[in-house]
Structures are given as structure tokens and as C-alpha cells.
């Protein structure tokens, strides 16, 4: 490519393309492992602190709330200083805080620390998809986004399956600290591996600054298509986190009585999401984003319904199916957000993540309220209702936007 040619992005199978994806994979591990490692030890936290299931879940919700509040400010920082620089500062800062949080002397300080940790973690998901969209060729952006989401599942899985077994034989604090060590290694690896960005020039280096921040945010809020995608994030992530927050409590009670050390291995189901998110990008390139999105949500609903069974094997199979459906839908919706935003791409991506983690905070806690009042049936019914609403929104707003685009083209 000549120096005067417009930047089209790194082509698939080039070394730089692989460095982009592997670098973001390490960033995903460093952020999502520490974000969700306490989820694997919630029953132990509830017992240690003598609090209810819903209260213990606040340890997860506090971090996701901080993340939801932080994504939009981080998108503006990334526009100013650059995508990669913002992500490096964010992931390193979050990892440093992650070492201190488990040793907070009381629940209130622990929750405050988790909010700060979430605010820092937000720097990676706030700009990762925008960075991908700018750095890889357009024809491979959906596949690259799916691969990135697959990497985040490995991060979430590693945090949970490392913290849980270690906590079962030591303490939950030691389990979380070991995950923090892993995150520190991955943060350094990300900083060393990710290539210098070429698809975006930070505002501080531009002679023409482009639209001001409020116009970029307004553009990301005025599109019905983008609003529908934000709704997918809010509804689906809320239901997904509720399942993983509270299914462990059900499995440890009658009729299953699964040991705590074994319950943490339910998070191995995340591997289904690793597979499905990468596969979803390829299917979207072939059949279109909307059919794959709706089909994925339908798969998620079937999986949640299966967890109502009193047969352990059926419950676990339902968890695997639900996980595969969710991550396929998330891969489509997040990649679609970056592609649909023509102005304020980082802000659109951040608003998607704000909705995503806002749903996690709200419904990740509310699922415990339903569990206390109506048992697992109440929690599962809440999740199915959220997914059903997501399907209606997708078929109404996303289909309409596609029809308008086809008519204008």
C-alpha cells in the first residue's frame, strides 16, 4: 500500500491483524477476569459477610455499575489521547486496584473499591470495538468483532474457574488475588503486543478537530437503529448475568446439593460462548446480522427454559445452550453498533457498553430479589421475559432500519 493511499485496515491473516486480535484478547482477559472473579465465590462471600444472596451479588453489580458509568468518559478520553493509550492506562490502573479490593475491612469499602475498579476497567470495552473497526478491513470487521468477544469469554471464564477452586481450599480473598496476578501479566502483554494504531488520529494531534463531544454523543443517541442495539445489550446482558449470579445458589441447594468447589466449574459453559461468538460473525457475513441475532436470542430462551428442570444434566445443558445463544447475540449486536455509527463511533460503542453493564447491574441484582420471592422459577422467568422483549425490539426497529436502507440504496 502506498503512503498516499487511504487506510483500509489490516487484512485478515496478516501479522498485524493477528497482533490486533491477540492484543485485545489479552486485554479482555485482564479486564473481564477481574471483573467477574468474585462471581465464582458469591456463596462464600455471602457466608463470610453474613449477607443475603442479593446483597452478595452487589460485589459484582458495583463493578459493572462503575463500568457502565465509565465507558462514555473513556470514549472521550480515547478520542483525545488515542485508543491504545487509553486502553493501556485503563487496564493497568484497574489491575492495581484489583489487588487492594479483597482486603477491604468492610462491605461498604469493598463495594466502593469495586466501583472504582469498574470505572477503570471501562476503558477497554469502551473503545475496543471502535478500535477493531478502524484497524481491520471492513469485510472482516464482523468476524474480528466476533473473535474479540470470544476472547472476552476466555477472560470471564478464567477469572471464575481460577478464583472458585482456589477459594474452596483457601479463602475467597486469595482466589481473587490469584486472578489479579494473571490480569497483571496479561495487561503487560497487551501493552507490548498491540500494534501502533493507523486507522484513527487522536484529536490532540489533528489540525481539524471534527465534531465536538456533545455532537458525537447526540449522533449516537439519535439513531433508532443504535437505540435498538443498546436495548439488546441492556436486556440480554441483564438476564445473562442474573443466571450466572444465582444458578450456583440453586445448585448448592436441594435437590442437587452440588459441592461449592464443583459449582464454580459451571463457568466452563463459557466455552460455548467462545465458540458461538466467533461463529456468529461468520454466519452474519453469510446470512445477515438480523436473522442471526434473532436466532441467537431464541437459542438463549430455550437454554434458560431448560434450567427449570430438576435433572442436573438438563440444567447444565441448558446453561451451555443459554451461554452460546447470549454470546452469539452479543457478538452480532456489538459489532453492528460499530458498523452502524458513522459519527461518534467510540461514543456509540461506549453507549452500547453503558447499556450492557447497566443491565448487568440492574438485573444482576433484581434476579436475586426474584430468587428470594419465587425461587429459581422467578429468576428464570425474568430472564426469558427480558430476552422476549429484546426479540420484539430487534424485529421492530432493526428490521425497519434495514428496510429503509435498502429502499434508499
Short mmCIF file of C-alpha atoms in Angstrom, two decimals:
data_model
loop_
_atom_site.label_atom_id
_atom_site.label_comp_id
_atom_site.label_asym_id
_atom_site.label_seq_id
_atom_site.Cartn_x
_atom_site.Cartn_y
_atom_site.Cartn_z
CA UNK A 1 0.00 0.00 0.00
CA UNK A 2 1.34 3.43 -0.94
CA UNK A 3 1.75 6.08 1.73
CA UNK A 4 -0.83 8.26 -0.04
CA UNK A 5 -3.49 5.53 -0.23
CA UNK A 6 -6.39 5.80 2.24
CA UNK A 7 -6.16 3.42 5.18
CA UNK A 8 -8.41 0.39 4.67
CA UNK A 9 -7.35 -1.65 7.67
CA UNK A 10 -5.20 -4.70 8.30
CA UNK A 11 -6.23 -7.63 6.11
CA UNK A 12 -7.07 -10.97 7.63
CA UNK A 13 -4.14 -13.38 8.09
CA UNK A 14 -1.56 -10.58 8.16
CA UNK A 15 0.76 -10.43 11.19
CA UNK A 16 -0.63 -7.03 12.22
CA UNK A 17 -4.22 -8.37 12.08
CA UNK A 18 -3.24 -11.24 14.38
CA UNK A 19 -1.45 -8.84 16.76
CA UNK A 20 -4.56 -6.66 16.97
CA UNK A 21 -6.75 -9.62 17.89
CA UNK A 22 -4.26 -11.27 20.23
CA UNK A 23 -3.54 -7.96 21.96
CA UNK A 24 -7.24 -7.39 22.53
CA UNK A 25 -7.56 -11.00 23.69
CA UNK A 26 -5.03 -10.27 26.44
CA UNK A 27 -6.80 -7.03 27.31
CA UNK A 28 -10.06 -8.96 27.50
CA UNK A 29 -8.56 -11.47 29.92
CA UNK A 30 -7.05 -8.70 32.05
CA UNK A 31 -10.36 -6.84 32.33
CA UNK A 32 -13.06 -9.50 32.36
CA UNK A 33 -11.21 -11.93 34.61
CA UNK A 34 -11.03 -9.39 37.43
CA UNK A 35 -14.49 -8.04 36.71
CA UNK A 36 -16.17 -11.40 37.24
CA UNK A 37 -13.84 -13.38 39.51
CA UNK A 38 -15.97 -12.56 42.62
CA UNK A 39 -18.99 -14.11 40.88
CA UNK A 40 -17.47 -17.57 41.36
CA UNK A 41 -17.22 -17.05 45.13
CA UNK A 42 -20.52 -15.27 45.85
CA UNK A 43 -21.82 -18.05 48.13
CA UNK A 44 -18.57 -17.85 50.13
CA UNK A 45 -18.79 -14.04 50.30
CA UNK A 46 -22.42 -14.28 51.44
CA UNK A 47 -21.45 -16.74 54.20
CA UNK A 48 -18.31 -14.86 55.26
CA UNK A 49 -20.03 -11.49 55.48
CA UNK A 50 -23.37 -12.92 56.73
CA UNK A 51 -25.39 -11.24 53.97
CA UNK A 52 -28.15 -12.38 51.62
CA UNK A 53 -27.69 -13.72 48.09
CA UNK A 54 -28.87 -10.43 46.55
CA UNK A 55 -26.54 -8.40 48.79
CA UNK A 56 -23.53 -10.55 47.94
CA UNK A 57 -24.30 -10.04 44.25
CA UNK A 58 -23.68 -6.31 44.77
CA UNK A 59 -19.95 -7.12 44.70
CA UNK A 60 -20.41 -7.91 41.01
CA UNK A 61 -23.03 -5.24 40.35
CA UNK A 62 -20.87 -2.49 41.91
CA UNK A 63 -18.09 -3.15 39.40
CA UNK A 64 -20.45 -3.38 36.44
CA UNK A 65 -22.14 -0.16 37.59
CA UNK A 66 -18.76 1.57 37.67
CA UNK A 67 -18.02 0.17 34.24
CA UNK A 68 -21.35 1.43 32.90
CA UNK A 69 -20.62 4.93 34.26
CA UNK A 70 -17.07 4.92 32.91
CA UNK A 71 -17.48 3.87 29.28
CA UNK A 72 -18.67 7.22 27.92
CA UNK A 73 -15.96 9.31 29.62
CA UNK A 74 -13.34 6.81 28.46
CA UNK A 75 -14.58 7.11 24.87
CA UNK A 76 -13.95 10.87 25.03
CA UNK A 77 -10.52 10.29 26.57
CA UNK A 78 -9.71 7.79 23.81
CA UNK A 79 -10.75 10.31 21.16
CA UNK A 80 -8.35 12.77 22.73
CA UNK A 81 -5.28 10.63 23.51
CA UNK A 82 -5.76 7.60 21.23
CA UNK A 83 -7.43 4.21 21.53
CA UNK A 84 -4.44 2.11 22.55
CA UNK A 85 -3.03 4.58 25.05
CA UNK A 86 -6.41 4.85 26.78
CA UNK A 87 -6.78 1.07 27.00
CA UNK A 88 -3.28 0.61 28.44
CA UNK A 89 -3.88 3.17 31.19
CA UNK A 90 -7.28 1.69 31.97
CA UNK A 91 -6.26 -1.95 32.21
CA UNK A 92 -3.13 -1.25 34.27
CA UNK A 93 -4.99 1.03 36.68
CA UNK A 94 -7.81 -1.46 37.15
CA UNK A 95 -5.38 -4.27 37.88
CA UNK A 96 -3.66 -2.19 40.57
CA UNK A 97 -6.99 -1.52 42.29
CA UNK A 98 -7.93 -5.18 41.94
CA UNK A 99 -5.09 -6.16 44.28
CA UNK A 100 -6.47 -3.96 47.08
CA UNK A 101 -10.22 -4.62 46.91
CA UNK A 102 -10.31 -8.12 48.52
CA UNK A 103 -8.68 -6.73 51.67
CA UNK A 104 -11.26 -4.00 52.29
CA UNK A 105 -12.22 -4.10 56.01
CA UNK A 106 -15.99 -4.00 55.41
CA UNK A 107 -18.58 -4.49 52.70
CA UNK A 108 -19.12 -0.78 52.12
CA UNK A 109 -15.46 -0.10 51.32
CA UNK A 110 -15.30 -3.25 49.21
CA UNK A 111 -18.23 -2.06 47.11
CA UNK A 112 -16.66 1.40 46.76
CA UNK A 113 -13.42 -0.20 45.60
CA UNK A 114 -15.29 -2.35 43.10
CA UNK A 115 -16.97 0.77 41.67
CA UNK A 116 -13.54 2.36 41.16
CA UNK A 117 -12.25 -0.87 39.63
CA UNK A 118 -15.19 -0.88 37.24
CA UNK A 119 -14.60 2.76 36.29
CA UNK A 120 -11.05 1.88 35.27
CA UNK A 121 -11.96 -1.40 33.58
CA UNK A 122 -14.38 0.56 31.39
CA UNK A 123 -11.53 1.91 29.28
CA UNK A 124 -11.16 -1.38 27.39
CA UNK A 125 -14.74 -2.25 26.36
CA UNK A 126 -15.43 1.46 25.77
CA UNK A 127 -13.16 1.60 22.74
CA UNK A 128 -12.16 -1.97 21.82
CA UNK A 129 -14.81 -2.49 19.12
CA UNK A 130 -14.28 1.02 17.72
CA UNK A 131 -10.54 0.29 17.60
CA UNK A 132 -11.18 -3.01 15.80
CA UNK A 133 -13.46 -1.36 13.27
CA UNK A 134 -10.79 1.21 12.47
CA UNK A 135 -7.83 -1.17 12.34
CA UNK A 136 -9.12 -4.13 10.27
CA UNK A 137 -10.65 -4.23 6.81
CA UNK A 138 -14.38 -3.61 6.59
CA UNK A 139 -15.15 -7.03 5.13
CA UNK A 140 -13.54 -8.70 8.13
CA UNK A 141 -14.86 -6.38 10.86
CA UNK A 142 -17.82 -8.61 11.85
CA UNK A 143 -15.57 -11.66 12.08
CA UNK A 144 -12.94 -9.70 14.03
CA UNK A 145 -15.57 -8.42 16.47
CA UNK A 146 -16.78 -11.98 16.99
CA UNK A 147 -13.22 -13.11 17.67
CA UNK A 148 -12.76 -10.30 20.20
CA UNK A 149 -15.96 -11.25 22.01
CA UNK A 150 -14.74 -14.85 22.04
CA UNK A 151 -11.60 -13.62 23.78
CA UNK A 152 -13.64 -11.82 26.43
CA UNK A 153 -15.39 -15.10 27.24
CA UNK A 154 -12.00 -16.66 27.96
CA UNK A 155 -11.28 -13.76 30.31
CA UNK A 156 -14.56 -14.13 32.15
CA UNK A 157 -14.15 -17.91 32.32
CA UNK A 158 -10.56 -17.81 33.56
CA UNK A 159 -11.40 -15.43 36.38
CA UNK A 160 -14.22 -17.62 37.59
CA UNK A 161 -12.65 -21.07 37.30
CA UNK A 162 -9.41 -19.89 38.90
CA UNK A 163 -10.97 -18.00 41.81
CA UNK A 164 -13.58 -20.65 42.68
CA UNK A 165 -11.42 -23.76 43.23
CA UNK A 166 -8.64 -21.81 44.95
CA UNK A 167 -11.17 -20.15 47.27
CA UNK A 168 -12.65 -23.57 48.13
CA UNK A 169 -9.35 -24.73 49.65
CA UNK A 170 -8.07 -21.36 50.97
CA UNK A 171 -10.18 -18.19 51.20
CA UNK A 172 -12.18 -16.25 48.65
CA UNK A 173 -9.75 -13.34 49.05
CA UNK A 174 -6.79 -15.47 47.95
CA UNK A 175 -8.79 -16.77 44.99
CA UNK A 176 -9.47 -13.22 43.80
CA UNK A 177 -5.83 -12.15 44.33
CA UNK A 178 -4.51 -15.00 42.20
CA UNK A 179 -6.76 -13.78 39.38
CA UNK A 180 -5.35 -10.27 39.84
CA UNK A 181 -1.83 -11.66 39.27
CA UNK A 182 -3.00 -13.22 35.98
CA UNK A 183 -4.54 -9.89 34.97
CA UNK A 184 -1.28 -8.05 35.64
CA UNK A 185 0.62 -10.40 33.33
CA UNK A 186 -1.98 -10.01 30.58
CA UNK A 187 -2.02 -6.21 30.94
CA UNK A 188 1.73 -6.06 30.32
CA UNK A 189 1.38 -8.45 27.37
CA UNK A 190 -1.30 -6.27 25.81
CA UNK A 191 0.87 -3.16 26.07
CA UNK A 192 3.77 -4.95 24.37
CA UNK A 193 1.89 -6.79 21.61
CA UNK A 194 -0.81 -4.46 20.27
CA UNK A 195 0.40 -2.64 17.11
CA UNK A 196 0.56 1.12 16.70
CA UNK A 197 -2.92 2.27 15.56
CA UNK A 198 -3.21 3.57 11.99
CA UNK A 199 -6.94 3.99 11.49
CA UNK A 200 -7.53 6.83 13.95
CA UNK A 201 -5.70 10.08 14.69
CA UNK A 202 -6.21 11.40 18.26
CA UNK A 203 -7.84 14.81 18.48
CA UNK A 204 -4.79 16.30 20.18
CA UNK A 205 -2.75 15.58 17.02
CA UNK A 206 -5.30 16.85 14.50
CA UNK A 207 -5.34 20.20 12.79
CA UNK A 208 -9.09 19.78 12.17
CA UNK A 209 -10.77 18.63 15.37
CA UNK A 210 -14.06 17.35 13.92
CA UNK A 211 -17.44 17.44 15.72
CA UNK A 212 -17.36 18.46 19.40
CA UNK A 213 -18.05 15.85 22.09
CA UNK A 214 -21.71 16.72 22.61
CA UNK A 215 -22.43 16.34 18.89
CA UNK A 216 -20.73 12.94 18.78
CA UNK A 217 -22.80 11.79 21.76
CA UNK A 218 -26.01 13.23 20.28
CA UNK A 219 -25.42 11.42 16.99
CA UNK A 220 -25.02 8.15 18.88
CA UNK A 221 -28.34 8.76 20.68
CA UNK A 222 -30.50 9.87 17.73
CA UNK A 223 -30.33 6.73 15.61
CA UNK A 224 -33.27 4.31 16.16
CA UNK A 225 -31.02 1.52 14.93
CA UNK A 226 -28.37 2.26 17.55
CA UNK A 227 -31.00 2.65 20.28
CA UNK A 228 -32.34 -0.81 19.39
CA UNK A 229 -28.83 -2.24 19.68
CA UNK A 230 -28.34 -0.59 23.06
CA UNK A 231 -31.61 -2.22 24.15
CA UNK A 232 -30.25 -5.62 23.13
CA UNK A 233 -27.23 -5.05 25.37
CA UNK A 234 -29.32 -3.89 28.35
CA UNK A 235 -31.87 -6.69 28.22
CA UNK A 236 -29.71 -9.65 27.23
CA UNK A 237 -26.73 -8.92 29.46
CA UNK A 238 -29.05 -8.28 32.40
CA UNK A 239 -30.63 -11.69 32.02
CA UNK A 240 -27.34 -13.44 31.35
CA UNK A 241 -25.64 -12.13 34.49
CA UNK A 242 -28.70 -12.95 36.61
CA UNK A 243 -28.42 -16.60 35.54
CA UNK A 244 -24.73 -16.82 36.42
CA UNK A 245 -25.12 -14.85 39.65
CA UNK A 246 -27.79 -17.10 41.14
CA UNK A 247 -27.70 -20.52 39.49
CA UNK A 248 -24.91 -21.53 41.88
CA UNK A 249 -27.21 -20.93 44.86
CA UNK A 250 -29.80 -23.24 43.29
CA UNK A 251 -27.28 -25.98 42.51
CA UNK A 252 -25.95 -25.96 46.08
CA UNK A 253 -29.47 -26.39 47.49
CA UNK A 254 -31.96 -29.25 47.12
CA UNK A 255 -32.49 -31.32 45.03
CA UNK A 256 -28.92 -31.06 43.68
CA UNK A 257 -26.63 -30.35 46.70
CA UNK A 258 -23.59 -29.76 44.49
CA UNK A 259 -20.40 -29.04 46.47
CA UNK A 260 -19.16 -25.41 46.33
CA UNK A 261 -15.81 -26.45 44.80
CA UNK A 262 -17.68 -28.13 41.93
CA UNK A 263 -20.25 -25.37 41.44
CA UNK A 264 -17.55 -22.97 40.27
CA UNK A 265 -16.98 -25.20 37.26
CA UNK A 266 -20.38 -24.25 35.81
CA UNK A 267 -18.47 -21.35 34.29
CA UNK A 268 -16.79 -23.78 31.91
CA UNK A 269 -20.03 -23.30 29.97
CA UNK A 270 -18.44 -20.03 28.85
CA UNK A 271 -16.52 -22.08 26.30
CA UNK A 272 -19.80 -22.43 24.42
CA UNK A 273 -19.79 -18.64 24.14
CA UNK A 274 -16.21 -18.67 22.95
CA UNK A 275 -17.26 -20.91 20.08
CA UNK A 276 -20.60 -19.27 19.28
CA UNK A 277 -19.38 -15.66 19.26
CA UNK A 278 -16.70 -16.42 16.70
CA UNK A 279 -19.15 -18.47 14.66
CA UNK A 280 -21.81 -15.75 14.79
CA UNK A 281 -19.59 -13.29 12.93
CA UNK A 282 -19.12 -15.75 10.08
CA UNK A 283 -22.86 -16.51 9.94
CA UNK A 284 -23.72 -12.81 9.91
CA UNK A 285 -21.45 -12.26 6.92
CA UNK A 286 -23.35 -15.01 5.11
CA UNK A 287 -26.99 -14.58 6.19
CA UNK A 288 -27.16 -11.03 7.55
CA UNK A 289 -26.96 -9.70 11.08
CA UNK A 290 -30.68 -9.57 11.97
CA UNK A 291 -31.56 -13.25 11.31
CA UNK A 292 -28.51 -14.40 13.26
CA UNK A 293 -29.31 -12.02 16.12
CA UNK A 294 -32.92 -13.17 16.48
CA UNK A 295 -31.95 -16.83 16.16
CA UNK A 296 -29.30 -16.41 18.84
CA UNK A 297 -31.75 -14.83 21.28
CA UNK A 298 -34.19 -17.68 20.62
CA UNK A 299 -31.45 -20.18 21.47
CA UNK A 300 -30.83 -18.26 24.70
CA UNK A 301 -34.51 -18.52 25.66
CA UNK A 302 -34.54 -22.28 25.07
CA UNK A 303 -31.46 -22.66 27.27
CA UNK A 304 -32.94 -20.67 30.16
CA UNK A 305 -36.15 -22.69 29.99
CA UNK A 306 -34.11 -25.92 30.29
CA UNK A 307 -32.59 -24.73 33.59
CA UNK A 308 -36.03 -25.11 35.18
CA UNK A 309 -35.60 -28.88 35.06
CA UNK A 310 -34.97 -30.88 38.25
CA UNK A 311 -32.49 -33.10 36.37
CA UNK A 312 -28.93 -31.82 36.86
CA UNK A 313 -27.70 -32.84 33.41
CA UNK A 314 -30.58 -30.97 31.75
CA UNK A 315 -29.90 -27.86 33.85
CA UNK A 316 -26.24 -27.85 32.88
CA UNK A 317 -27.05 -28.46 29.22
CA UNK A 318 -29.48 -25.55 29.36
CA UNK A 319 -26.74 -23.34 30.80
CA UNK A 320 -24.44 -24.25 27.90
CA UNK A 321 -27.18 -23.52 25.33
CA UNK A 322 -28.11 -20.23 27.02
CA UNK A 323 -24.45 -19.14 27.08
CA UNK A 324 -23.94 -19.96 23.40
CA UNK A 325 -27.05 -18.02 22.43
CA UNK A 326 -26.18 -14.99 24.51
CA UNK A 327 -22.62 -14.56 23.28
CA UNK A 328 -23.65 -15.05 19.65
CA UNK A 329 -26.25 -12.29 20.07
CA UNK A 330 -23.74 -10.05 21.87
CA UNK A 331 -21.14 -10.54 19.14
CA UNK A 332 -23.65 -9.51 16.48
CA UNK A 333 -25.08 -6.53 18.37
CA UNK A 334 -21.72 -5.10 19.46
CA UNK A 335 -20.17 -5.43 16.01
CA UNK A 336 -23.30 -3.98 14.42
CA UNK A 337 -23.04 -0.95 16.71
CA UNK A 338 -19.54 -0.10 15.48
CA UNK A 339 -20.59 -0.56 11.85
CA UNK A 340 -23.82 1.45 12.18
CA UNK A 341 -22.21 4.51 13.77
CA UNK A 342 -20.98 6.95 11.13
CA UNK A 343 -20.26 9.80 13.59
CA UNK A 344 -19.05 9.26 17.14
CA UNK A 345 -18.15 5.60 16.70
CA UNK A 346 -16.37 5.40 20.07
CA UNK A 347 -19.34 7.09 21.75
CA UNK A 348 -21.79 4.63 20.15
CA UNK A 349 -19.65 1.72 21.29
CA UNK A 350 -19.48 3.22 24.77
CA UNK A 351 -23.24 3.74 24.97
CA UNK A 352 -23.69 0.10 23.96
CA UNK A 353 -21.42 -0.88 26.83
CA UNK A 354 -23.17 1.52 29.20
CA UNK A 355 -26.44 -0.27 28.42
CA UNK A 356 -24.71 -3.65 28.60
CA UNK A 357 -23.30 -3.16 32.07
CA UNK A 358 -26.23 -1.09 33.24
CA UNK A 359 -28.40 -4.13 32.52
CA UNK A 360 -25.89 -6.30 34.34
CA UNK A 361 -26.07 -4.10 37.44
CA UNK A 362 -29.86 -3.77 37.49
CA UNK A 363 -30.98 -7.27 36.60
CA UNK A 364 -27.93 -8.95 38.13
CA UNK A 365 -29.31 -7.70 41.45
CA UNK A 366 -33.03 -7.95 40.64
CA UNK A 367 -32.64 -11.63 39.77
CA UNK A 368 -31.79 -12.21 43.44
CA UNK A 369 -35.00 -10.49 44.51
CA UNK A 370 -36.99 -12.85 42.26
CA UNK A 371 -34.98 -15.78 43.63
CA UNK A 372 -35.85 -14.86 47.21
CA UNK A 373 -39.56 -14.43 46.46
CA UNK A 374 -40.31 -17.08 43.81
CA UNK A 375 -37.26 -19.33 43.72
CA UNK A 376 -35.38 -20.18 40.54
CA UNK A 377 -38.64 -20.11 38.58
CA UNK A 378 -38.95 -16.39 39.25
CA UNK A 379 -35.38 -15.65 38.18
CA UNK A 380 -35.65 -17.76 35.02
CA UNK A 381 -38.99 -16.20 34.08
CA UNK A 382 -37.47 -12.73 34.42
CA UNK A 383 -34.63 -13.69 32.08
CA UNK A 384 -36.99 -15.21 29.49
CA UNK A 385 -39.15 -12.06 29.57
CA UNK A 386 -36.10 -9.84 29.01
CA UNK A 387 -34.99 -11.93 26.03
CA UNK A 388 -38.51 -11.89 24.58
CA UNK A 389 -38.60 -8.09 24.74
CA UNK A 390 -35.21 -7.99 23.00
CA UNK A 391 -36.60 -10.05 20.12
CA UNK A 392 -39.57 -7.68 19.72
CA UNK A 393 -37.28 -4.63 19.71
CA UNK A 394 -34.95 -6.21 17.16
CA UNK A 395 -37.74 -7.24 14.80
CA UNK A 396 -39.42 -3.84 15.08
CA UNK A 397 -36.59 -1.31 14.93
CA UNK A 398 -33.72 -3.18 13.31
CA UNK A 399 -35.88 -4.64 10.54
CA UNK A 400 -37.32 -1.16 9.85
CA UNK A 401 -33.86 0.38 9.64
CA UNK A 402 -32.73 -2.32 7.22
CA UNK A 403 -35.78 -1.77 5.04
CA UNK A 404 -35.16 1.98 4.89
CA UNK A 405 -31.52 1.43 4.00
CA UNK A 406 -32.47 -0.99 1.20
CA UNK A 407 -35.03 1.46 -0.19
CA UNK A 408 -32.55 4.33 -0.19
CA UNK A 409 -29.88 2.14 -1.82
#
